[in-house]
Amino acid sequence: MVDEHLKNHTYTHLGGKADFFVTPETYEQVQEIVKLSNKVALPFTLLGNGSNLIVKDGGIRGIVLNLKRLTDISTDGTVLVAQSGARIIDASRHALSKSLAGLEFACGIPGSVGGALFMNAGAYGGEIKDVLESTLVVDKEGNLLNLSADDLDLEYRSSNIPDNGYIVLEATFSMKNGEYDEIKAIMDDLTFKRESKQPLEYPSCGSVFKRPPGYFAGKLIQDSGLQGKQLGGAQVSLKHAGFIVNRDEATADEYIGLIHFVQDTVKDKFGVRLEREVKIIGDDLVEEKKA
């Protein structure tokens, strides 16, 4: 697709247009796209399901690659294999259906499997590195690589995937046999906690900031008197101060501006610089000058 509105593909409902928006159906097609972009010097950007991402109002130049058609999930004994475009929530539900334990923590994480590896996603005491065995990726040259979890340098909300320019195609998880009712009870409890505490009624990028050592980001923001602070259509959530929501047709510029305001305010009051967990990509909007 040409000139595709990226706000239709992000959880924040923010973002300008992509020059070219492609959704490959096979691993070979992903390789071909990478090789083509190298050959013609056309930049490409990988877009997951847009859950932990802000796309700027000017959109993204070149090719935007979306793997939403790669969604297969399968199991073989205690091994679960999920393609990168599948939701990590669906991977956790598939594990439940097979009475496999290990992905319960992911039952409320809105990102894709690829995105979960990209940032070593985690919640409620669990994270991807706890269960990831290996992954299949495409490198910058379009080659297929099989990598072990140890190859990815998985740390708190980070990996070497972005630095190496890897495109995750699938992930293999090492699970444990468990009792269906026990696994479901844990997932039900975590789902209740998420739905009762997080502002799911509005578009957002999820948790905006990483947890600073010795603190909680949401508590620092709340104690700074910022809960409910609004810039244009973007607002620090009244339900959970660690979230910024698109309350009323916000622009990406307003959303990002509010992030910076929160960072500056918390730094001034408590001497703590909040580090973004959400990724910001794309170009600023350039308004055309009137003749």
C-alpha positions as a printed Julia matrix, in Angstrom:
291×3 Matrix{Float64}:
   0.0     0.0    0.0
   1.14    3.53  -0.76
   0.71    6.46   1.67
  -0.83    4.27   4.34
  -1.93    6.08   7.53
   0.14    4.57  10.34
  -2.24    5.8   13.03
  -4.41    2.88  11.88
  -1.64    0.49  12.97
  -0.59    1.84  16.38
  -2.18    1.48  19.8
  -1.83    5.22  20.41
  -3.73    6.03  17.19
  -0.88    8.39  16.31
   1.34    8.68  13.26
   1.56   10.08   9.75
   1.8     8.16   6.49
   4.18    5.46   5.31
   5.5     5.8    1.77
   5.12    2.04   1.25
   3.38   -0.33   3.69
   4.03   -4.02   3.08
   2.74   -7.13   4.87
   4.7   -10.22   3.76
   3.18  -13.67   4.18
   6.37  -15.79   4.12
   9.89  -15.65   5.51
  11.22  -15.61   1.95
   9.24  -12.46   1.19
  10.75  -10.76   4.24
  14.22  -11.65   2.96
  13.37  -10.32  -0.5
  12.17   -7.0    0.92
  15.36   -6.54   2.93
  17.54   -7.37  -0.09
  15.52   -5.06  -2.33
  15.81   -2.17   0.1
  19.58   -2.66   0.19
  19.79   -2.85  -3.6
  17.86    0.35  -4.28
  19.01    2.18  -1.11
  15.42    2.55   0.09
  15.14    2.67   3.89
  12.84    0.22   5.62
  11.34    0.23   9.09
   9.94   -2.72  10.97
   6.58   -2.07  12.59
   5.17   -4.66  14.98
   1.62   -4.28  16.2
   2.43   -0.77  17.38
   1.78   -1.31  21.08
   4.97    0.16  22.54
   5.58    2.7   19.83
   4.94    6.3   18.89
   5.09    7.23  15.2
   5.64   10.93  14.6
   3.14   13.05  12.68
   5.33   13.24   9.57
   5.16    9.49   9.08
   7.95    7.21   7.86
   9.89    7.38   4.63
  10.65    4.32   2.53
   9.24    0.87   3.29
   7.35    0.05   6.46
   7.4    -3.68   7.04
   4.55   -5.16   9.09
   4.54   -8.87   9.99
   0.9    -9.09  11.04
   0.31  -11.98   8.62
   2.9   -14.2   10.36
   0.77  -15.42  13.25
   1.15  -19.21  13.5
   1.57  -20.73  16.98
   2.31  -24.42  17.56
   3.53  -26.77  20.25
   5.54  -29.97  20.31
   5.65  -31.41  23.81
   6.86  -28.62  26.08
   8.2   -26.51  23.2
   6.08  -23.63  21.89
   6.92  -21.92  18.59
   5.26  -18.62  17.71
   5.71  -16.46  14.63
   6.66  -12.86  15.24
   3.37  -11.31  14.13
   1.33  -13.31  16.64
   0.29  -11.5   19.79
   2.23  -12.58  22.87
  -1.16  -12.71  24.62
  -2.27  -15.35  22.12
   0.93  -17.31  22.71
   0.18  -17.37  26.43
  -3.4   -18.5   25.74
  -2.19  -21.22  23.4
   0.17  -22.42  26.13
  -2.78  -22.51  28.54
  -4.8   -24.64  26.11
  -1.96  -27.2   26.2
  -1.53  -26.93  30.0
   1.95  -25.48  29.55
   3.32  -23.1   32.18
   5.81  -20.26  31.76
   4.05  -17.54  29.77
   1.38  -16.61  32.31
   3.03  -13.21  32.89
   2.44  -12.34  29.21
  -1.34  -12.75  29.31
  -1.84   -8.98  29.49
   1.05   -7.71  27.36
  -0.45   -6.2   24.17
   2.62   -6.51  21.94
   3.54   -8.99  19.24
   5.92  -11.9   19.8
   8.58  -10.09  17.77
   8.09   -6.93  19.79
   8.25   -8.89  23.03
  11.69  -10.22  22.08
  12.79   -6.81  20.81
  12.38   -5.26  24.28
  12.49   -8.38  26.47
   8.93   -7.62  27.52
   7.84   -8.51  31.0
   5.19   -8.04  33.67
   4.34   -9.22  37.16
   7.76  -10.7   37.87
   8.23  -12.56  34.58
  10.0   -11.66  31.35
  10.75  -13.15  27.94
  14.31  -14.15  28.86
  12.88  -16.57  31.45
  11.35  -18.81  28.79
  12.96  -17.98  25.44
  15.07  -20.79  23.99
  15.92  -19.51  20.51
  14.78  -17.31  17.66
  14.89  -17.2   13.87
  15.79  -13.78  12.46
  16.68  -12.03   9.22
  19.82   -9.9    9.39
  20.59   -6.62   7.62
  21.73   -8.45   4.48
  18.62  -10.6    4.27
  20.2   -13.79   5.65
  18.37  -16.21   7.93
  20.02  -16.75  11.31
  19.16  -19.18  14.1
  20.12  -17.57  17.41
  19.96  -18.82  20.97
  18.44  -16.66  23.7
  21.97  -16.06  25.03
  22.9   -14.46  21.7
  20.4   -11.64  22.24
  21.86  -10.01  25.38
  18.44   -9.9   27.0
  18.33   -7.44  29.89
  15.64   -5.36  31.59
  13.44   -4.13  28.7
  16.25   -4.43  26.18
  18.06   -6.72  23.74
  20.66   -6.38  20.99
  18.0    -6.95  18.32
  17.66   -3.25  17.36
  21.42   -2.63  17.39
  22.01   -5.57  15.06
  19.08   -4.71  12.81
  17.53   -8.14  13.23
  13.97   -8.87  12.09
  12.47  -11.56  14.29
  10.52  -14.18  12.32
   9.72  -16.68  15.05
  10.5   -17.51  18.66
  10.89  -20.87  20.37
   9.91  -21.02  24.04
  10.82  -23.73  26.55
   7.73  -24.39  28.66
   6.86  -26.7   31.56
   3.97  -29.1   31.97
   1.43  -27.76  34.44
  -2.16  -28.01  35.6
  -4.68  -26.21  33.41
  -6.74  -24.86  36.33
  -3.67  -23.55  38.15
  -2.31  -21.81  35.04
  -5.71  -20.29  34.27
  -6.12  -19.04  37.84
  -2.81  -17.18  37.61
  -3.74  -15.68  34.25
  -7.2   -14.66  35.47
  -5.65  -12.94  38.48
  -3.1   -11.05  36.37
  -5.79  -10.05  33.88
  -7.94   -8.66  36.71
  -5.0    -6.67  38.08
  -4.26   -5.24  34.65
  -7.83   -4.31  33.81
  -8.47   -2.75  37.22
  -5.31   -0.64  37.3
  -4.55    0.29  33.69
  -6.44    2.85  31.54
  -7.48    0.43  28.81
 -10.46    2.58  27.86
  -8.21    5.03  25.97
  -5.54    4.54  23.28
  -2.04    4.53  24.76
   1.45    3.1   24.26
   1.27    1.2   27.53
   3.77    1.95  30.26
   5.74    4.97  29.04
   8.8     4.8   31.27
  11.16    2.14  32.57
  11.24    1.6   36.31
  14.09    3.73  37.71
  16.32    1.92  40.23
  14.83    2.26  43.71
  11.66    3.99  42.52
   8.38    3.47  40.68
   7.84    5.73  37.69
   4.1     6.06  38.27
   4.6     7.05  41.91
   7.17    9.71  41.0
   4.82   11.16  38.39
   1.88   11.11  40.77
   3.91   12.72  43.58
   4.95   15.41  41.11
   1.31   16.42  40.82
   1.1    15.45  37.16
  -1.79   13.0   37.2
  -4.39   14.42  34.84
  -1.94   16.86  33.24
  -3.0    17.4   29.65
  -1.27   18.76  26.55
  -3.67   19.03  23.65
  -5.39   15.67  23.39
  -2.7    13.79  25.36
  -3.14   13.25  29.1
  -1.28   11.67  32.0
  -3.8     9.0   32.98
  -6.0     9.62  36.01
  -6.12    5.87  36.54
  -2.39    5.13  36.42
   0.19    7.92  36.29
   2.68    5.71  34.45
   0.47    5.85  31.36
  -0.15    8.68  28.92
  -3.41    8.32  27.0
  -4.73    9.73  23.76
  -7.75   11.35  25.41
  -9.0    13.48  22.53
  -7.45   13.01  19.07
  -3.96   13.93  20.2
  -1.14   14.47  17.77
   2.15   12.65  18.17
   3.77   16.03  18.81
   1.45   16.62  21.77
   2.0    13.1   23.11
   5.79   13.4   22.87
   5.7    16.9   24.31
   3.85   15.62  27.36
   6.44   12.85  27.81
   9.21   15.47  27.85
   7.26   17.65  30.28
   6.85   14.71  32.66
  10.55   13.86  32.43
  11.6    17.45  33.13
   9.17   17.89  36.03
  10.16   14.67  37.78
  13.85   15.52  37.3
  13.33   18.96  38.85
  11.36   17.64  41.84
  13.17   14.41  42.64
  16.45   14.47  40.72
  15.45   11.31  38.83
  15.56   11.23  35.04
  12.85    8.89  33.76
  13.99    6.79  30.84
  11.49    6.07  28.1
  10.35    2.49  27.6
   8.3     3.46  24.55
  10.12    3.84  21.23
   9.65    6.96  19.08
  10.21    6.7   15.32
   9.42    8.62  12.15
   9.67   12.18  10.91
   8.33   15.43  12.3
   5.49   16.99  10.36
   6.69   19.77   8.09
   3.95   22.22   7.28
   3.91   23.57   3.76
   4.51   27.29   3.52
   1.74   29.33   2.0
   2.61   31.12  -1.21
